[in-house]
Tab-separated table of C-alpha atoms in Angstrom:
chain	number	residue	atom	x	y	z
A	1	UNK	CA	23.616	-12.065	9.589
A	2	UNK	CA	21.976	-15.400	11.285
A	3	UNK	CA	18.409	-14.057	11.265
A	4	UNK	CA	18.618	-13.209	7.645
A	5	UNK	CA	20.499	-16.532	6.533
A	6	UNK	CA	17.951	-18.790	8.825
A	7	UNK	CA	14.958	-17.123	6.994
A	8	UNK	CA	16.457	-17.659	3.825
A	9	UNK	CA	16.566	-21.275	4.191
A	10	UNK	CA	13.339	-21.053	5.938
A	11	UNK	CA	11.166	-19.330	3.374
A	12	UNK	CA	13.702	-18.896	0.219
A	13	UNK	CA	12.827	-20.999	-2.592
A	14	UNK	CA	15.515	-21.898	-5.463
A	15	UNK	CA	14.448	-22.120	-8.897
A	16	UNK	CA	17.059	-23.351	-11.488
A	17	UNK	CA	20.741	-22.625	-10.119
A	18	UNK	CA	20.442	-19.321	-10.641
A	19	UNK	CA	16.836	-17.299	-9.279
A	20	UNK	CA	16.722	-17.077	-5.244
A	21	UNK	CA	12.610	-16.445	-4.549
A	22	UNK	CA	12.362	-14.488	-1.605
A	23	UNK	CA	9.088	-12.865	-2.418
A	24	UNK	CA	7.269	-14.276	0.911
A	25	UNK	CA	9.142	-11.521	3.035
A	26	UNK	CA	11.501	-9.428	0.989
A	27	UNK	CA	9.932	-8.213	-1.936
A	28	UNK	CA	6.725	-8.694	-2.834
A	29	UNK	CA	5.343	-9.687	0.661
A	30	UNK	CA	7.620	-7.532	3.112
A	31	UNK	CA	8.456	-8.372	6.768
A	32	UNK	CA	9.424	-4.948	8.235
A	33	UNK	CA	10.216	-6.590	11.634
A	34	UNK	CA	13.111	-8.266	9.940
A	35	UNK	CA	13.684	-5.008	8.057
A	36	UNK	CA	14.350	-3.238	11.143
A	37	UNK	CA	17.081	-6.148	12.066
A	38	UNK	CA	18.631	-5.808	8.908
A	39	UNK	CA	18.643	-1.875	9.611
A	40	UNK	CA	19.841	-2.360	13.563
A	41	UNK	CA	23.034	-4.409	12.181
A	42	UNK	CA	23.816	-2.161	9.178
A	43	UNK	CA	23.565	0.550	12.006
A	44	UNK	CA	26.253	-1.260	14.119
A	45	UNK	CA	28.708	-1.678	10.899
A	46	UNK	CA	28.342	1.867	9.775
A	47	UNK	CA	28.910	3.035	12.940
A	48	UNK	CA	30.614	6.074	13.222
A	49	UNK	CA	30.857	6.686	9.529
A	50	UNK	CA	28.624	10.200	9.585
A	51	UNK	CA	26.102	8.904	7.275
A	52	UNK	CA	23.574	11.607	7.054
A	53	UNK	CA	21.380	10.185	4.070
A	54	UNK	CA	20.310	6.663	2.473
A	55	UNK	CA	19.934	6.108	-1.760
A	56	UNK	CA	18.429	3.307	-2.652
A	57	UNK	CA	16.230	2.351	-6.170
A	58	UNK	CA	12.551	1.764	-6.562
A	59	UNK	CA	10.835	-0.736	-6.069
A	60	UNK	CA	11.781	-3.354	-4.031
A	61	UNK	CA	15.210	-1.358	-2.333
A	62	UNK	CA	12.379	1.345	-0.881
A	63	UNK	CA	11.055	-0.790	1.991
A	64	UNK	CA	14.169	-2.038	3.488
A	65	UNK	CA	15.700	1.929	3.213
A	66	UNK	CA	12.607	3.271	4.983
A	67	UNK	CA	12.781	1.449	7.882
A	68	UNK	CA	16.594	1.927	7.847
A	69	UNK	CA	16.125	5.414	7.389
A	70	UNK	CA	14.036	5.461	10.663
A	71	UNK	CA	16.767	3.753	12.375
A	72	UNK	CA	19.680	5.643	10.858
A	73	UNK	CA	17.497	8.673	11.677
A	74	UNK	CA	18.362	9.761	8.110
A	75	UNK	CA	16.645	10.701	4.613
A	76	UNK	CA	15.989	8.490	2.449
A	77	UNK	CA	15.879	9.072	-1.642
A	78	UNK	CA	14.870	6.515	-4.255
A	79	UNK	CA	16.418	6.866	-7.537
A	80	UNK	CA	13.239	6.531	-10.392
A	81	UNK	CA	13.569	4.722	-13.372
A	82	UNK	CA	12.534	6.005	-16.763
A	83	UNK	CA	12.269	4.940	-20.275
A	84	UNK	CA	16.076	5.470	-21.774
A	85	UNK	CA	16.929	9.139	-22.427
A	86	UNK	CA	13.593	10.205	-21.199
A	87	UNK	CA	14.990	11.415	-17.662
A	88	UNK	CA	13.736	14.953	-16.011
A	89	UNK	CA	15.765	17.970	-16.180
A	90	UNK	CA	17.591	19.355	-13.189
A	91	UNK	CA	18.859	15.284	-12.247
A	92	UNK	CA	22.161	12.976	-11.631
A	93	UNK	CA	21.411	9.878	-14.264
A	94	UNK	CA	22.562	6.901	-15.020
A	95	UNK	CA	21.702	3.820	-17.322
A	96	UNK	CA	21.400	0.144	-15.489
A	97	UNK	CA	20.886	-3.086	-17.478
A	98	UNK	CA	19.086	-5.533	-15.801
A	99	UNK	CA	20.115	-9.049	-16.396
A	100	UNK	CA	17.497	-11.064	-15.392
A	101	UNK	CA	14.807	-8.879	-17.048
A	102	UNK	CA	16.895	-7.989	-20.348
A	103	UNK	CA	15.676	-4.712	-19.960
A	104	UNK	CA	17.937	-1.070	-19.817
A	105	UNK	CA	16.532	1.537	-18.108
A	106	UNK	CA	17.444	4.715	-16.993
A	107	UNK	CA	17.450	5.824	-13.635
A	108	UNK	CA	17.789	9.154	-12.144
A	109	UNK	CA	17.728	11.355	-8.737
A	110	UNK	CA	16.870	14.956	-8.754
A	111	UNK	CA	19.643	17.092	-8.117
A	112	UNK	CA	17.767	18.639	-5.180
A	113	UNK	CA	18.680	15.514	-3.436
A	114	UNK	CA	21.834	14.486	-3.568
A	115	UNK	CA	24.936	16.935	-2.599
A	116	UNK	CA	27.925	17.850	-2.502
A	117	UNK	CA	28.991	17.023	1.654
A	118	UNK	CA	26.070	14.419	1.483
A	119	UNK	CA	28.147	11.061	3.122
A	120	UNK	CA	25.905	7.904	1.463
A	121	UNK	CA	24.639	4.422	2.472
A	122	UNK	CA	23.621	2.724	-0.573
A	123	UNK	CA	20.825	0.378	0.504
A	124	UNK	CA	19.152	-2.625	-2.306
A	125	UNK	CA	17.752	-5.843	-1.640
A	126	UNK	CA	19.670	-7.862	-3.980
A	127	UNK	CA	23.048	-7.892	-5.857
A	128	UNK	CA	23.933	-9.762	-8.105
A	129	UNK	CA	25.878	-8.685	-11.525
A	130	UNK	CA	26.058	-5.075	-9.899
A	131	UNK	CA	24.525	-3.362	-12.279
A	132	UNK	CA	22.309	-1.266	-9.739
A	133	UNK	CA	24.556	-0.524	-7.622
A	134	UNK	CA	26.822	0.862	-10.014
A	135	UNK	CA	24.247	3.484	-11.645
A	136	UNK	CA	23.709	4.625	-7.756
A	137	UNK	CA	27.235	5.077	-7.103
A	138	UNK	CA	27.751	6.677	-10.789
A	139	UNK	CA	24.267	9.281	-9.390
A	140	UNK	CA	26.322	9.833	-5.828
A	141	UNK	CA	30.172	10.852	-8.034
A	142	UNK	CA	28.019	12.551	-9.886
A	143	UNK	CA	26.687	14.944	-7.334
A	144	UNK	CA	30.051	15.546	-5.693
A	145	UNK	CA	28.765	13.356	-2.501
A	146	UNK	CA	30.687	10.782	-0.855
A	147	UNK	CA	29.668	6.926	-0.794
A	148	UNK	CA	30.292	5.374	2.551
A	149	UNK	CA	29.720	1.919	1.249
A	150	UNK	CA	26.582	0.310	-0.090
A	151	UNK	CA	24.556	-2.610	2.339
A	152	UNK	CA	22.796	-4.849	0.335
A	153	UNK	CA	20.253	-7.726	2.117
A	154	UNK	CA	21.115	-11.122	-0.570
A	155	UNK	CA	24.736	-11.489	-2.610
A	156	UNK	CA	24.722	-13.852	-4.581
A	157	UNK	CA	28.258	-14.022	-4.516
A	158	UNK	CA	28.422	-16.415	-6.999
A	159	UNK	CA	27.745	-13.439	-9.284
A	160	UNK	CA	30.649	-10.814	-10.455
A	161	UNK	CA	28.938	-7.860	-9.053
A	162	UNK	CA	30.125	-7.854	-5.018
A	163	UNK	CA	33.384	-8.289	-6.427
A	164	UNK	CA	34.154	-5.884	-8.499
A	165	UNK	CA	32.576	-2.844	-6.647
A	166	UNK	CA	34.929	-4.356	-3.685
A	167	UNK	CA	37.955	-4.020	-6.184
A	168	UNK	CA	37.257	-0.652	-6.981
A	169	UNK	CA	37.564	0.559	-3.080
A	170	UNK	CA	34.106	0.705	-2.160
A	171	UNK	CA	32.965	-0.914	0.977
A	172	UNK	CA	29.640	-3.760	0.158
A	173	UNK	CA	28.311	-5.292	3.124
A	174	UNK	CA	25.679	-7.948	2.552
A	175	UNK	CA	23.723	-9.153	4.793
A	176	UNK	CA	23.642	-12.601	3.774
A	177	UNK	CA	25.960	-13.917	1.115
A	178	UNK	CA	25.375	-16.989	-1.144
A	179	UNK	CA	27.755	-18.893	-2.399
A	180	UNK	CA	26.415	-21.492	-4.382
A	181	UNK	CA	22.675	-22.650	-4.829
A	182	UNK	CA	20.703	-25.427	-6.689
A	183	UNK	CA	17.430	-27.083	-6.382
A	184	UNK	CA	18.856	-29.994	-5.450
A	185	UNK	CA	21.321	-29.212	-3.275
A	186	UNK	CA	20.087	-25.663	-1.379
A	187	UNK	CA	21.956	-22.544	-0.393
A	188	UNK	CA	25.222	-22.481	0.932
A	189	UNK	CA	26.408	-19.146	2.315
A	190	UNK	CA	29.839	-17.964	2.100
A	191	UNK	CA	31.555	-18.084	5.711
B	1	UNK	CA	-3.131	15.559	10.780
B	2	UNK	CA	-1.310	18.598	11.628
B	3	UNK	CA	2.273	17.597	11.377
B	4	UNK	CA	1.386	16.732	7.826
B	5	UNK	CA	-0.637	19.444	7.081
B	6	UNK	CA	2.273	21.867	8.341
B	7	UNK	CA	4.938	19.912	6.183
B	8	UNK	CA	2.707	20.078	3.487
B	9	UNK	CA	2.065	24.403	3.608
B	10	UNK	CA	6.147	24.276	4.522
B	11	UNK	CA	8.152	22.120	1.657
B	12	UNK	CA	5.271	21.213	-1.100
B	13	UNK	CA	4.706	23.258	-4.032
B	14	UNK	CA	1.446	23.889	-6.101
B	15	UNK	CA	2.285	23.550	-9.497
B	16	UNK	CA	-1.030	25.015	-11.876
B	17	UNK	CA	-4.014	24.078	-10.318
B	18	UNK	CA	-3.727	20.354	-10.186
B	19	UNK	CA	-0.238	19.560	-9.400
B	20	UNK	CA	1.483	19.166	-5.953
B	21	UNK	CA	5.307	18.086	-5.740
B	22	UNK	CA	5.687	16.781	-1.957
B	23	UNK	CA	8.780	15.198	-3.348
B	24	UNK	CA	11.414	16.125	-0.853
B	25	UNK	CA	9.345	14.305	2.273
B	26	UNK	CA	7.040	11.839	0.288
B	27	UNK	CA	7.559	10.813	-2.965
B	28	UNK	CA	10.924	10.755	-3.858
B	29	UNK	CA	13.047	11.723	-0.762
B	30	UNK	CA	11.343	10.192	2.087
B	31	UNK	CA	11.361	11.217	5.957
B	32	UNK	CA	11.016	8.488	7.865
B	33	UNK	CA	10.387	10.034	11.098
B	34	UNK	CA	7.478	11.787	9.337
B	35	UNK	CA	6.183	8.366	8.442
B	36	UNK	CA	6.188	7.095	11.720
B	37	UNK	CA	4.073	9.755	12.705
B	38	UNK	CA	1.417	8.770	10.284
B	39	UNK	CA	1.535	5.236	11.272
B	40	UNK	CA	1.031	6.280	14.710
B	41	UNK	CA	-2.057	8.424	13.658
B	42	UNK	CA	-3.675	5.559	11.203
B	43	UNK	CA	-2.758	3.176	14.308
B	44	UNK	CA	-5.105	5.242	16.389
B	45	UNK	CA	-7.912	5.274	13.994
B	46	UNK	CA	-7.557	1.567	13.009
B	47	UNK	CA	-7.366	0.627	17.102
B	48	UNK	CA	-8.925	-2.547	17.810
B	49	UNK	CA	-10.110	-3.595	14.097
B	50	UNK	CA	-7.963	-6.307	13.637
B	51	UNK	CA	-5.757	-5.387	10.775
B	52	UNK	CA	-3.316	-8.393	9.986
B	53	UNK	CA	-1.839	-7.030	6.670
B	54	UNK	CA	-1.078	-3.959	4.654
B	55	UNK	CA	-1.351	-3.701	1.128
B	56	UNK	CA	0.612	-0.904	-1.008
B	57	UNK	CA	1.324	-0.394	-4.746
B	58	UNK	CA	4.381	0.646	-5.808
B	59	UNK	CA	6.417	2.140	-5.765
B	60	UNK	CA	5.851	4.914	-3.913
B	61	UNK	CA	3.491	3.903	-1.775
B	62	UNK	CA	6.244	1.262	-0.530
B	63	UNK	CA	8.075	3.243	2.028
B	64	UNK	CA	4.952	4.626	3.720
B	65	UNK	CA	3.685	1.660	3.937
B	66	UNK	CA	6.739	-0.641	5.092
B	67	UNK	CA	6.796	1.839	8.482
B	68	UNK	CA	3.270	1.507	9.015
B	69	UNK	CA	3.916	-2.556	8.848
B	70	UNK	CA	6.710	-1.926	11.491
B	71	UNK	CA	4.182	0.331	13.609
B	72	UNK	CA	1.318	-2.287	13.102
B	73	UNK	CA	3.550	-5.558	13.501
B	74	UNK	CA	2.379	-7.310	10.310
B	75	UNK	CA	3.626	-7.646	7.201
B	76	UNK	CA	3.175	-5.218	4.237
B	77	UNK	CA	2.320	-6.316	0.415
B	78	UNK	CA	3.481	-4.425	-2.138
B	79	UNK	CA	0.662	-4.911	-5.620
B	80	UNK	CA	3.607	-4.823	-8.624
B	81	UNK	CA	2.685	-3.143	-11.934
B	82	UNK	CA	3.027	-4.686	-15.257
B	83	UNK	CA	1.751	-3.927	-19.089
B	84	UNK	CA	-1.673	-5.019	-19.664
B	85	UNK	CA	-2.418	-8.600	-19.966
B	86	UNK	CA	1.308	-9.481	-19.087
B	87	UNK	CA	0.234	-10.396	-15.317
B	88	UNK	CA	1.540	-13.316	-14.043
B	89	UNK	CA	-0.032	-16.741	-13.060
B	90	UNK	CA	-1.091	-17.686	-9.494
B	91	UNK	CA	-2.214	-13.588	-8.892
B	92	UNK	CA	-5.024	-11.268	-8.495
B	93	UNK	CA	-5.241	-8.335	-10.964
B	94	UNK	CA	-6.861	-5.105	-11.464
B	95	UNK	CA	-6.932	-2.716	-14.222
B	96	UNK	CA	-5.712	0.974	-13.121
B	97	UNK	CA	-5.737	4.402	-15.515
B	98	UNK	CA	-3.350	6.975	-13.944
B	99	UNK	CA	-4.563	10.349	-15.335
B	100	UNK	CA	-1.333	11.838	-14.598
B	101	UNK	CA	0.408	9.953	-16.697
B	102	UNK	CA	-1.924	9.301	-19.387
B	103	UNK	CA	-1.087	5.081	-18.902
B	104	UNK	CA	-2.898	2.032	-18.102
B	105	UNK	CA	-1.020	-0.473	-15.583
B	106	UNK	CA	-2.072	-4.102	-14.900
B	107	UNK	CA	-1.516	-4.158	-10.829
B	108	UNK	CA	-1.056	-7.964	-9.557
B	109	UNK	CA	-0.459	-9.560	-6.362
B	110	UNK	CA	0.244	-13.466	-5.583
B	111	UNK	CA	-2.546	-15.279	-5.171
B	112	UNK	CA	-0.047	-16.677	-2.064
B	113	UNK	CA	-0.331	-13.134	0.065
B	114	UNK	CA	-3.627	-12.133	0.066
B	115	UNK	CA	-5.494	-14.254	1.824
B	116	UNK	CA	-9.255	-15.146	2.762
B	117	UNK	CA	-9.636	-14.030	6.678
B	118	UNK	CA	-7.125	-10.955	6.026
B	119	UNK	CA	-7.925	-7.873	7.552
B	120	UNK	CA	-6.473	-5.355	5.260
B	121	UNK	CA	-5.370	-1.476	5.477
B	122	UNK	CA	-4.614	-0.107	2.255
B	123	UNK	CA	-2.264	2.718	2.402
B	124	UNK	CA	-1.194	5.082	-0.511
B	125	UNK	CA	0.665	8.349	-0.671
B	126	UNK	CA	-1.798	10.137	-2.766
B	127	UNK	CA	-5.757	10.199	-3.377
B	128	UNK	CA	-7.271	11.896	-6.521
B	129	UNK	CA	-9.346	10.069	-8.885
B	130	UNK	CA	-8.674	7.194	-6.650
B	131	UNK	CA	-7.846	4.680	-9.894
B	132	UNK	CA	-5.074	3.163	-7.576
B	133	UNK	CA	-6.888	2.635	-4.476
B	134	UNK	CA	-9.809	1.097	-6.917
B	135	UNK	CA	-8.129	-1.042	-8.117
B	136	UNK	CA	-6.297	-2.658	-4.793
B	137	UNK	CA	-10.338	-2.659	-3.422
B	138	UNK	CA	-10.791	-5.361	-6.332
B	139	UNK	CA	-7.423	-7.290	-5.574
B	140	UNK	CA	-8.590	-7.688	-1.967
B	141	UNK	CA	-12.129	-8.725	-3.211
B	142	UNK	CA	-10.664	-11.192	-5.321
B	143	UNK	CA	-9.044	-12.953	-2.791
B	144	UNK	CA	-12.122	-12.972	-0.539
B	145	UNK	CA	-10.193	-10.829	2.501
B	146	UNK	CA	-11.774	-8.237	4.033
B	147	UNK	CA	-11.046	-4.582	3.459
B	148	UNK	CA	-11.201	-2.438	6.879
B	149	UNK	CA	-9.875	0.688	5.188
B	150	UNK	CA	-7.688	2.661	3.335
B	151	UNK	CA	-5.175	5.450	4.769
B	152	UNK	CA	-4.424	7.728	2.326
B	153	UNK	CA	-1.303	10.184	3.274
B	154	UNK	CA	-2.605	13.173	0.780
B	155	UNK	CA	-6.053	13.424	-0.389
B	156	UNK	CA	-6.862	15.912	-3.419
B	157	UNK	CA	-10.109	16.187	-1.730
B	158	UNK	CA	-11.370	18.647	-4.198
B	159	UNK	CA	-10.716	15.371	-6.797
B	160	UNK	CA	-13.941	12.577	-6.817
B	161	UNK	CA	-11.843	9.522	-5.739
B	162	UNK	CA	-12.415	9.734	-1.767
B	163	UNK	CA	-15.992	10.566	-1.958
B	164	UNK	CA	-16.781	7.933	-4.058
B	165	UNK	CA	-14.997	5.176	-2.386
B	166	UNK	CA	-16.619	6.665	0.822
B	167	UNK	CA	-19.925	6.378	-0.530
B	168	UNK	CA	-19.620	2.537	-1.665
B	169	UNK	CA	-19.184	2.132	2.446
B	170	UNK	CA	-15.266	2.312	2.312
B	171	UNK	CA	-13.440	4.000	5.416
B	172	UNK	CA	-11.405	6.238	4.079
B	173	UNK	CA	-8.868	7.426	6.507
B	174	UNK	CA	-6.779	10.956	4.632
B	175	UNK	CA	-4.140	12.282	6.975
B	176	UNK	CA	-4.270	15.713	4.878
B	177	UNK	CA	-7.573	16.478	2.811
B	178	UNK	CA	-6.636	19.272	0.503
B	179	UNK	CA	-10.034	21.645	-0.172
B	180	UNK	CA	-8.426	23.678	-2.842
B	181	UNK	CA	-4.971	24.921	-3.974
B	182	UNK	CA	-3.286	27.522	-6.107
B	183	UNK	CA	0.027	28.824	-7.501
B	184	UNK	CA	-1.517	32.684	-6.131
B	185	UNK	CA	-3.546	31.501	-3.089
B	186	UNK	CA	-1.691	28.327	-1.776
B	187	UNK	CA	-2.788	25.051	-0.315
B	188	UNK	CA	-6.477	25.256	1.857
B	189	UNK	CA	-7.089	22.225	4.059
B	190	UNK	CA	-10.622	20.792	4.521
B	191	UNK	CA	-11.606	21.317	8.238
């Protein structure tokens, strides 16, 4: 998506070869103009697909699924984290390592919220090694739903994680997807 | 706000005295449209005072507030929680007690998106001892912006937090203002 790429290079900051800051108007700072965008042409792609409700994971995935909630005209659920084998009764869970944090947390939807019939649009803003993507689509086989594919805003498909979930069937569609980055050299996207 | 008011007496549920889950519409799965509606309500009150930039913590204030940003046309901050003392450089921090939970969260934003000259709406799902809402006050103070209110989605009226923000000279703008509520006698509204 042009919008999202140009703003990258815009406002996106590269620190080592490896962390993409894009704090200024993804997720700390939020732009929900470009949000809505980002929703409008995830709209287009899912087209036709019978999505009836959007998962996504707190924090930073909950803006960008809001506003694509409103235009999907959907629900929208954000799995919770909690402390490892701390997680409510009566919920789908699943455990996510986070890479860049070192940190393993559980997260967890209440089974209230997630059904059998449901038809799912994973929404995040980043992927990289997968990992959160994979607990949401573990929390949606879980509750007998059925993934329609998962739109994430930055790949860094440098990473394994885009990949993989591609090899196992499921449909990813990233918004913007980086192919290699440095400090010296910027972003590149993939084609 | 009646919409929210009947959703409220429709889908939440008193739990004790104290408790009330609006997690199927607020909190956990979010309605969108719903949200709108409140924007479009806190739009009205806030008409003409110049609000540039919406402040939230998360996470569940996020979504709520990301709509509101789309409704307003600016762009929506999200304060990030982190253990005591562990706040990064370069931010403004508060100190916030959640009763609830019995914890005490660090709340930081970069110094980079709050901004002398901002004209900021804080927005929050809930209002009861008002800890949260406290301590975004301070972050905004911090920076030197200026606060013109905060819009509050539920207030636990019957709770201290709104009247004392109100009478330090704080708008404080509740969609639903909850009197008193009951597992026997249900949810009463203040007029």
């Amino acid at each position: 998506m042009k919008l999202l790429e140009e703003r990258i290079l815009k406002d996106g900051k590269v620190i080592g070869g490896d962390v993409l800051k894009v704090d200024s108007f993804i997720n700390h700072q939020m732009d929900p103009a470009l949000f809505r965008e980002m929703a409008l042409e995830w709209k287009r792609i899912f087209e036709g697909c019978g999505i009836n409700k959007i998962l996504t994971i707190e924090a930073s995935g909950i803006g960008i699924a809001a506003v694509a909630g409103l235009e999907f005209g959907c629900p929208v659920v954000f799995a919770k984290k909690s402390k490892s084998s701390n997680t409510p009764e009566h919920s789908y869970s699943a455990t996510v390592k986070s890479f860049t944090r070192g940190t393993v947390n559980d997260i967890y939807v209440s089974t209230k919220y997630l059904n059998p019939g449901d038809k799912i649009l994973i929404i995040d803003d980043f992927m990289a090694t997968g990992e959160a993507a994979r607990g949401l689509t573990q929390l949606v086989k879980e509750a007998g739903a059925e993934l329609i594919g998962i739109g994430i805003a930055v790949e860094k498909a440098f990473q394994p994680g885009g990949e993989e979930l591609r090899s196992m069937g499921i449909r990813v569609e990233s918004l913007a997807r980086i192919k290699e980055m440095s400090e010296e050299n910027g972003i590149v996207f993939v084609d």
